[in-house]
CSV table of C-alpha atoms in Angstrom, one decimal:
chain,number,residue,atom,x,y,z
A,672,MET,CA,-186.8,-114.8,-143.8
A,673,ALA,CA,-183.1,-113.9,-143.4
A,674,TYR,CA,-184.0,-111.0,-141.2
A,675,ILE,CA,-186.0,-113.3,-138.8
A,676,TRP,CA,-183.2,-115.8,-138.8
A,677,ALA,CA,-180.6,-113.1,-137.9
A,678,LYS,CA,-182.8,-111.7,-135.2
A,679,SER,CA,-183.2,-115.2,-133.7
A,680,MET,CA,-179.4,-115.7,-133.6
A,681,VAL,CA,-178.9,-112.4,-131.9
A,682,ASN,CA,-181.5,-113.4,-129.3
A,683,LEU,CA,-179.8,-116.8,-128.8
A,684,ARG,CA,-176.5,-115.1,-128.2
A,685,LEU,CA,-177.9,-112.7,-125.7
A,686,LEU,CA,-179.6,-115.6,-123.9
A,687,PHE,CA,-176.3,-117.5,-123.9
A,688,VAL,CA,-174.4,-114.5,-122.4
A,689,PHE,CA,-177.1,-114.1,-119.8
A,690,PHE,CA,-176.8,-117.7,-118.7
A,691,LEU,CA,-173.1,-117.4,-118.5
A,692,PHE,CA,-173.5,-114.3,-116.3
A,693,LEU,CA,-175.9,-116.3,-114.0
A,694,LEU,CA,-173.4,-119.1,-113.8
A,695,CYS,CA,-170.5,-116.9,-112.9
A,696,LEU,CA,-172.3,-114.7,-110.5
A,697,PRO,CA,-172.9,-117.4,-107.7
A,698,THR,CA,-169.4,-118.7,-108.2
A,699,GLY,CA,-167.8,-115.4,-107.6
A,700,GLY,CA,-170.0,-114.7,-104.6
A,701,GLY,CA,-169.3,-118.1,-103.1
A,702,GLN,CA,-165.6,-117.6,-103.6
A,703,LYS,CA,-165.8,-114.2,-101.9
A,704,LYS,CA,-167.8,-115.7,-99.0
A,705,LYS,CA,-165.2,-118.5,-98.7
A,706,GLU,CA,-162.4,-116.1,-98.5
A,707,ASN,CA,-164.2,-114.0,-95.9
A,708,LEU,CA,-164.9,-117.1,-93.8
A,709,LEU,CA,-161.2,-118.2,-94.0
A,710,SER,CA,-160.0,-114.7,-93.0
A,711,GLU,CA,-162.4,-114.6,-90.1
A,712,LYS,CA,-161.2,-118.0,-88.9
A,713,VAL,CA,-157.5,-117.1,-89.1
A,714,ASP,CA,-158.1,-113.8,-87.3
A,715,GLN,CA,-160.0,-115.5,-84.5
A,716,MET,CA,-157.2,-118.1,-84.1
A,717,MET,CA,-154.6,-115.4,-84.1
A,718,GLU,CA,-156.5,-113.5,-81.4
A,719,TRP,CA,-156.8,-116.6,-79.2
A,720,SER,CA,-153.2,-117.4,-79.8
A,721,SER,CA,-152.2,-113.9,-78.7
A,722,ARG,CA,-153.9,-114.5,-75.3
A,723,ARG,CA,-152.4,-117.9,-74.7
A,724,SER,CA,-150.0,-120.2,-76.6
A,725,VAL,CA,-152.3,-123.2,-76.4
A,726,ILE,CA,-155.9,-122.6,-77.4
A,727,ARG,CA,-158.5,-124.5,-75.4
A,728,MET,CA,-161.3,-125.9,-77.5
A,729,ASN,CA,-164.6,-127.6,-76.9
A,730,GLY,CA,-166.5,-129.7,-79.5
A,731,ASP,CA,-168.0,-126.8,-81.4
A,732,LYS,CA,-164.8,-124.9,-81.7
A,733,PHE,CA,-162.9,-128.0,-82.8
A,734,ARG,CA,-165.4,-128.8,-85.5
A,735,ARG,CA,-165.5,-125.2,-86.8
A,736,TYR,CA,-161.8,-124.2,-86.6
A,737,VAL,CA,-160.0,-127.6,-87.0
A,738,LYS,CA,-162.2,-129.9,-88.9
A,739,ALA,CA,-164.4,-127.7,-91.1
A,740,PRO,CA,-163.0,-126.1,-94.3
A,741,PRO,CA,-161.9,-123.7,-95.5
A,742,ARG,CA,-158.5,-123.8,-93.7
A,743,ASN,CA,-155.0,-122.8,-94.8
A,744,TYR,CA,-153.3,-123.4,-91.5
A,745,SER,CA,-152.1,-126.6,-89.7
A,746,VAL,CA,-153.3,-127.4,-86.2
A,747,ILE,CA,-151.6,-129.5,-83.5
A,748,VAL,CA,-154.1,-130.9,-81.0
A,749,MET,CA,-153.4,-132.5,-77.7
A,750,PHE,CA,-156.3,-134.7,-76.6
A,751,THR,CA,-156.0,-135.0,-72.8
A,752,ALA,CA,-157.7,-135.4,-69.5
A,753,LEU,CA,-156.4,-132.8,-67.0
A,754,GLN,CA,-159.2,-132.7,-64.4
A,755,PRO,CA,-158.1,-134.0,-61.0
A,756,GLN,CA,-160.8,-136.7,-60.9
A,757,ARG,CA,-159.3,-138.3,-64.0
A,758,GLN,CA,-156.0,-139.0,-62.1
A,759,CYS,CA,-153.9,-138.8,-65.2
A,760,SER,CA,-150.4,-137.9,-64.1
A,761,VAL,CA,-149.0,-138.6,-67.5
A,762,CYS,CA,-151.5,-136.0,-68.9
A,763,ARG,CA,-150.1,-133.3,-66.6
A,764,GLN,CA,-146.5,-134.2,-67.5
A,765,ALA,CA,-147.2,-134.1,-71.2
A,766,ASN,CA,-149.1,-130.9,-70.8
A,767,GLU,CA,-146.1,-129.2,-69.3
A,768,GLU,CA,-143.9,-130.2,-72.3
A,769,TYR,CA,-146.6,-129.2,-74.7
A,770,GLN,CA,-146.8,-125.7,-73.1
A,771,VAL,CA,-143.0,-125.3,-73.4
A,772,LEU,CA,-143.2,-126.2,-77.1
A,773,ALA,CA,-146.2,-123.9,-77.8
A,774,ASN,CA,-144.5,-121.0,-75.9
A,775,SER,CA,-141.3,-121.6,-77.9
A,776,TRP,CA,-143.3,-121.2,-81.1
A,777,ARG,CA,-145.5,-118.3,-80.0
A,778,TYR,CA,-142.5,-116.1,-78.9
A,779,SER,CA,-140.2,-117.0,-81.7
A,780,SER,CA,-139.3,-114.7,-84.6
A,781,ALA,CA,-140.7,-117.3,-87.1
A,782,PHE,CA,-144.2,-117.3,-85.5
A,783,SER,CA,-147.0,-117.1,-88.2
A,784,ASN,CA,-150.6,-117.9,-88.8
A,785,LYS,CA,-149.6,-121.2,-90.5
A,786,LEU,CA,-149.5,-123.3,-87.3
A,787,PHE,CA,-151.6,-123.2,-84.1
A,788,PHE,CA,-151.4,-125.3,-80.9
A,789,THR,CA,-154.7,-126.4,-79.3
A,790,VAL,CA,-155.9,-128.7,-76.6
A,791,VAL,CA,-159.2,-130.6,-76.2
A,792,ASP,CA,-159.9,-131.9,-72.7
A,793,TYR,CA,-162.1,-134.9,-72.3
A,794,ASP,CA,-164.4,-133.1,-69.9
A,795,GLU,CA,-164.9,-130.2,-72.3
A,796,GLY,CA,-165.1,-132.2,-75.5
A,797,ALA,CA,-166.1,-135.8,-74.9
A,798,ASP,CA,-168.0,-135.7,-78.2
A,799,VAL,CA,-164.7,-135.1,-80.0
A,800,PHE,CA,-163.2,-138.2,-78.4
A,801,GLN,CA,-166.2,-140.2,-79.5
A,802,GLN,CA,-166.1,-138.7,-83.0
A,803,LEU,CA,-162.4,-139.7,-83.5
A,804,ASN,CA,-162.9,-143.1,-81.7
A,805,MET,CA,-160.2,-142.1,-79.2
A,806,ASN,CA,-160.1,-144.0,-75.9
A,807,SER,CA,-156.7,-143.0,-74.5
A,808,ALA,CA,-155.0,-139.8,-73.4
A,809,PRO,CA,-152.8,-138.0,-73.9
A,810,THR,CA,-152.7,-138.1,-77.7
A,811,PHE,CA,-151.1,-135.6,-80.1
A,812,MET,CA,-152.5,-135.2,-83.6
A,813,HIS,CA,-151.7,-133.0,-86.6
A,814,PHE,CA,-154.5,-131.7,-88.7
A,815,PRO,CA,-152.9,-130.5,-92.0
A,816,ALA,CA,-154.0,-127.4,-93.9
A,817,LYS,CA,-155.3,-129.6,-96.7
A,818,GLY,CA,-156.7,-133.1,-96.7
A,819,LYS,CA,-157.4,-135.4,-93.8
A,820,PRO,CA,-154.9,-136.6,-91.2
A,821,LYS,CA,-152.8,-139.6,-92.1
A,822,ARG,CA,-151.4,-142.3,-89.8
A,823,ALA,CA,-148.1,-140.4,-89.4
A,824,ASP,CA,-150.1,-137.4,-88.2
A,825,THR,CA,-150.7,-139.1,-84.9
A,826,PHE,CA,-147.6,-138.8,-82.7
A,827,ASP,CA,-146.1,-142.1,-81.5
A,828,LEU,CA,-146.1,-141.3,-77.8
A,829,GLN,CA,-145.4,-144.7,-76.5
A,830,ARG,CA,-142.3,-145.2,-78.6
A,831,ILE,CA,-140.8,-141.7,-78.6
A,832,GLY,CA,-142.0,-140.1,-75.4
A,833,PHE,CA,-143.5,-136.6,-75.1
A,834,ALA,CA,-140.4,-134.4,-74.6
A,835,SER,CA,-140.8,-131.0,-76.3
A,836,GLU,CA,-137.8,-131.6,-78.5
A,837,GLN,CA,-139.3,-134.9,-79.8
A,838,LEU,CA,-142.6,-133.1,-80.5
A,839,ALA,CA,-140.8,-130.4,-82.4
A,840,LYS,CA,-139.0,-132.9,-84.6
A,841,TRP,CA,-142.4,-134.6,-85.4
A,842,ILE,CA,-144.0,-131.2,-86.2
A,843,ALA,CA,-141.1,-130.3,-88.5
A,844,ASP,CA,-141.5,-133.6,-90.3
A,845,ARG,CA,-145.3,-133.0,-90.8
A,846,THR,CA,-145.4,-129.3,-91.5
A,847,ASP,CA,-141.9,-128.1,-92.4
A,848,VAL,CA,-142.1,-125.6,-89.5
A,849,GLN,CA,-138.9,-125.6,-87.5
A,850,ILE,CA,-139.4,-124.8,-83.8
A,851,ARG,CA,-136.4,-124.2,-81.5
A,852,VAL,CA,-137.4,-125.2,-78.0
A,853,PHE,CA,-136.6,-122.7,-75.3
A,854,ARG,CA,-137.1,-124.0,-71.8
A,855,PRO,CA,-137.5,-121.6,-68.8
A,856,PRO,CA,-134.4,-121.4,-66.7
A,857,ASN,CA,-134.2,-124.2,-64.1
A,858,TYR,CA,-131.7,-123.5,-61.3
A,859,SER,CA,-132.5,-126.6,-59.3
A,860,GLY,CA,-129.6,-128.5,-60.7
A,861,THR,CA,-127.2,-125.7,-60.0
A,862,ILE,CA,-128.5,-125.3,-56.5
A,863,ALA,CA,-128.2,-129.0,-55.8
A,864,LEU,CA,-124.6,-129.1,-57.2
A,865,ALA,CA,-123.7,-126.1,-55.0
A,866,LEU,CA,-125.2,-127.8,-51.9
A,867,LEU,CA,-123.3,-131.0,-52.7
A,868,VAL,CA,-120.0,-129.2,-53.1
A,869,SER,CA,-120.7,-127.3,-49.9
A,870,LEU,CA,-121.5,-130.5,-48.0
A,871,VAL,CA,-118.4,-132.3,-49.3
A,872,GLY,CA,-116.2,-129.3,-48.6
A,873,GLY,CA,-117.6,-129.0,-45.1
A,874,LEU,CA,-117.1,-132.7,-44.4
A,875,LEU,CA,-113.5,-132.5,-45.6
A,876,TYR,CA,-112.9,-129.4,-43.4
A,877,LEU,CA,-114.3,-131.1,-40.3
A,878,ARG,CA,-112.3,-134.2,-41.0
A,879,ARG,CA,-109.2,-132.3,-42.1
A,880,ASN,CA,-107.0,-134.0,-39.5
A,881,ASN,CA,-108.2,-137.5,-40.5
A,882,LEU,CA,-108.7,-138.0,-44.2
A,883,GLU,CA,-108.2,-141.8,-44.2
A,884,PHE,CA,-111.8,-142.4,-45.3
A,885,ILE,CA,-110.9,-140.9,-48.7
A,886,TYR,CA,-108.8,-144.0,-49.3
A,887,ASN,CA,-111.7,-146.4,-48.3
A,888,LYS,CA,-112.0,-148.9,-51.2
A,889,THR,CA,-115.4,-150.0,-50.1
A,890,GLY,CA,-116.8,-146.5,-50.2
A,891,TRP,CA,-115.5,-145.8,-53.6
A,892,ALA,CA,-116.8,-149.2,-54.8
A,893,MET,CA,-120.3,-148.4,-53.6
A,894,ALA,CA,-120.3,-145.0,-55.3
A,895,ALA,CA,-119.1,-146.6,-58.5
A,896,LEU,CA,-121.8,-149.2,-58.3
A,897,CYS,CA,-124.5,-146.6,-57.8
A,898,VAL,CA,-123.4,-144.8,-61.0
A,899,VAL,CA,-123.3,-148.1,-62.9
A,900,PHE,CA,-126.8,-149.1,-61.7
A,901,ALA,CA,-128.2,-145.7,-62.7
A,902,MET,CA,-126.7,-145.8,-66.2
A,903,THR,CA,-127.5,-149.5,-67.0
A,904,SER,CA,-131.1,-149.1,-65.8
A,905,GLY,CA,-131.8,-146.4,-68.4
A,906,GLN,CA,-131.8,-143.2,-66.4
A,907,MET,CA,-130.1,-141.3,-69.1
A,908,TRP,CA,-132.7,-142.5,-71.7
A,909,ASN,CA,-135.4,-141.2,-69.3
A,910,HIS,CA,-133.7,-137.8,-69.1
A,911,ILE,CA,-133.4,-137.5,-72.9
A,912,ARG,CA,-136.8,-138.9,-73.9
A,913,GLY,CA,-139.0,-137.9,-71.0
A,914,PRO,CA,-141.2,-141.1,-70.8
A,915,PRO,CA,-144.2,-141.3,-68.4
A,916,TYR,CA,-143.7,-143.0,-65.1
A,917,ALA,CA,-146.2,-145.7,-65.8
A,918,HIS,CA,-149.3,-146.3,-68.1
A,919,LYS,CA,-152.8,-146.7,-66.9
A,920,ASN,CA,-155.3,-148.4,-69.2
A,921,PRO,CA,-158.3,-146.1,-69.5
A,922,GLN,CA,-160.6,-149.1,-70.1
A,923,ASN,CA,-159.9,-151.3,-67.2
A,924,GLY,CA,-157.8,-149.1,-65.0
A,925,GLN,CA,-154.8,-151.5,-65.0
A,926,VAL,CA,-151.4,-149.9,-64.4
A,927,SER,CA,-148.4,-151.1,-66.5
A,928,TYR,CA,-145.0,-150.5,-65.1
A,929,ILE,CA,-143.2,-152.4,-67.9
A,930,HIS,CA,-143.4,-151.2,-71.5
A,931,GLY,CA,-144.4,-153.9,-74.0
A,932,SER,CA,-142.0,-152.7,-76.6
A,933,SER,CA,-138.2,-153.0,-76.8
A,934,GLN,CA,-138.1,-149.4,-78.2
A,935,ALA,CA,-139.3,-147.7,-75.1
A,936,GLN,CA,-139.6,-147.9,-71.3
A,937,PHE,CA,-141.3,-146.3,-68.4
A,938,VAL,CA,-139.6,-144.5,-65.6
A,939,ALA,CA,-140.9,-147.1,-63.1
A,940,GLU,CA,-139.4,-149.8,-65.3
A,941,SER,CA,-135.9,-148.3,-65.0
A,942,HIS,CA,-136.3,-148.3,-61.2
A,943,ILE,CA,-137.3,-152.0,-61.3
A,944,ILE,CA,-134.3,-152.8,-63.4
A,945,LEU,CA,-132.0,-150.9,-61.1
A,946,LEU,CA,-133.3,-152.8,-58.0
A,947,LEU,CA,-132.9,-156.2,-59.9
A,948,ASN,CA,-129.3,-155.4,-60.9
A,949,ALA,CA,-128.5,-154.3,-57.3
A,950,ALA,CA,-130.0,-157.6,-55.9
A,951,ILE,CA,-128.0,-159.7,-58.4
A,952,THR,CA,-124.8,-157.7,-57.5
A,953,MET,CA,-125.5,-158.3,-53.8
A,954,GLY,CA,-125.8,-162.0,-54.5
A,955,MET,CA,-122.4,-162.0,-56.3
A,956,VAL,CA,-120.8,-160.1,-53.4
A,957,LEU,CA,-122.1,-162.7,-50.9
A,958,LEU,CA,-120.9,-165.6,-53.1
A,959,ASN,CA,-117.4,-164.0,-53.2
A,960,GLU,CA,-117.5,-163.4,-49.4
A,961,ALA,CA,-118.4,-167.0,-48.8
A,962,ALA,CA,-115.6,-168.2,-51.0
A,963,THR,CA,-112.8,-165.9,-49.7
A,964,SER,CA,-113.6,-165.4,-46.0
A,965,LYS,CA,-112.0,-167.6,-43.4
A,966,GLY,CA,-114.8,-167.7,-40.8
A,967,ASP,CA,-117.0,-170.5,-39.6
A,968,VAL,CA,-117.8,-173.0,-42.3
A,969,GLY,CA,-121.5,-173.2,-41.4
A,970,LYS,CA,-121.8,-169.4,-41.6
A,971,ARG,CA,-120.0,-169.4,-45.0
A,972,ARG,CA,-122.4,-172.0,-46.3
A,973,ILE,CA,-125.4,-170.0,-45.3
A,974,ILE,CA,-124.0,-166.9,-47.0
A,975,CYS,CA,-123.3,-168.9,-50.1
A,976,LEU,CA,-126.9,-170.2,-50.3
A,977,VAL,CA,-128.3,-166.7,-49.7
A,978,GLY,CA,-126.1,-165.2,-52.4
A,979,LEU,CA,-126.9,-168.1,-54.9
A,980,GLY,CA,-130.6,-167.6,-54.2
A,981,LEU,CA,-130.4,-163.9,-54.9
A,982,VAL,CA,-128.6,-164.4,-58.2
A,983,VAL,CA,-130.8,-167.2,-59.4
A,984,PHE,CA,-134.2,-165.6,-58.5
A,985,PHE,CA,-133.5,-162.0,-59.6
A,986,PHE,CA,-131.7,-163.0,-62.7
A,987,SER,CA,-134.7,-165.1,-63.7
A,988,PHE,CA,-136.9,-162.2,-63.0
A,989,LEU,CA,-134.7,-159.9,-65.1
A,990,LEU,CA,-134.7,-162.4,-68.0
A,991,SER,CA,-138.5,-162.7,-67.9
A,992,ILE,CA,-138.7,-158.9,-68.3
A,993,PHE,CA,-136.3,-159.1,-71.3
A,994,ARG,CA,-138.5,-161.9,-72.8
A,995,SER,CA,-141.7,-159.7,-72.4
A,996,LYS,CA,-140.1,-156.8,-74.3
A,997,TYR,CA,-138.2,-158.7,-77.0
A,998,HIS,CA,-140.9,-160.9,-78.3
A,999,GLY,CA,-139.7,-164.2,-79.7
A,1000,TYR,CA,-136.7,-164.5,-77.4
A,1001,PRO,CA,-136.6,-168.3,-76.9
A,1002,TYR,CA,-134.7,-168.6,-73.5
A,1003,SER,CA,-136.0,-168.4,-70.0
A,1004,PHE,CA,-134.9,-169.5,-66.5
A,1005,LEU,CA,-137.3,-170.4,-63.7
A,1006,ILE,CA,-139.7,-167.6,-64.4
A,1007,LYS,CA,-141.4,-167.3,-67.8
């Protein structure tokens, strides 16, 4: 009896070991298969990245290399619409900045297989746009190595703009990867400055016997006003942030020239503000001319009315734009 019991225990132990072996065998094989798949995906992404800094993707590639696990690398995706029939000028401008950033990463000494730059064009991956419920372009998203994208993984294009430097800061915040932006040399500013200096120098040489125009107060006042108008309209902000010229709603095609937030602006908006400030200034100049000149009274009265009309109307317009951007501002004048 004891012999039979001992033999049964031995058989049970052998059976238990066999079942453990069966449980471990698929797990080990699955892990190996997962590692091989990950290695294959990384190698493929590195090969594509060696050909071009920004990898173009359609729906199948996006789902396989960006969405589907396993993945130990982060992916920055620009969703855009670059085809001419889409008439997305903002997409082309954002794409240029995106290319600069991707090239800066690709040719830097810190380049690794932990971060890749990709692009999905609407005409090549409309199913991806539908899958993500995306109805506007361009849009930048970060897909982390682990987990799903969070709200902060979508770049706030409307508030920050799409300059390469701003994108690099956002990527550093989301991935801890520091990218130093290297822009290709642009000599247009140097050439323009050289032409301007040459023009001024030539003008001074031709007028060397009569330089009284240098002391013209009106000329210097006009030049000073041009600088003031450019600075107060936000031209420097545009240069730093690189905002789009305007925004076209993809749903109804309506073009917005005034940004709805007080934290951002369009290039067209700064041009509008410049013209409004110039018109108000012209009105103030006319009012001053009407008050200080000694000409015909009727003519001075007309100049006064025209100047007053310019100041009142364009200041009302300027105030209405201010109200539309700073929501809750209680005051208005003529135009709401």
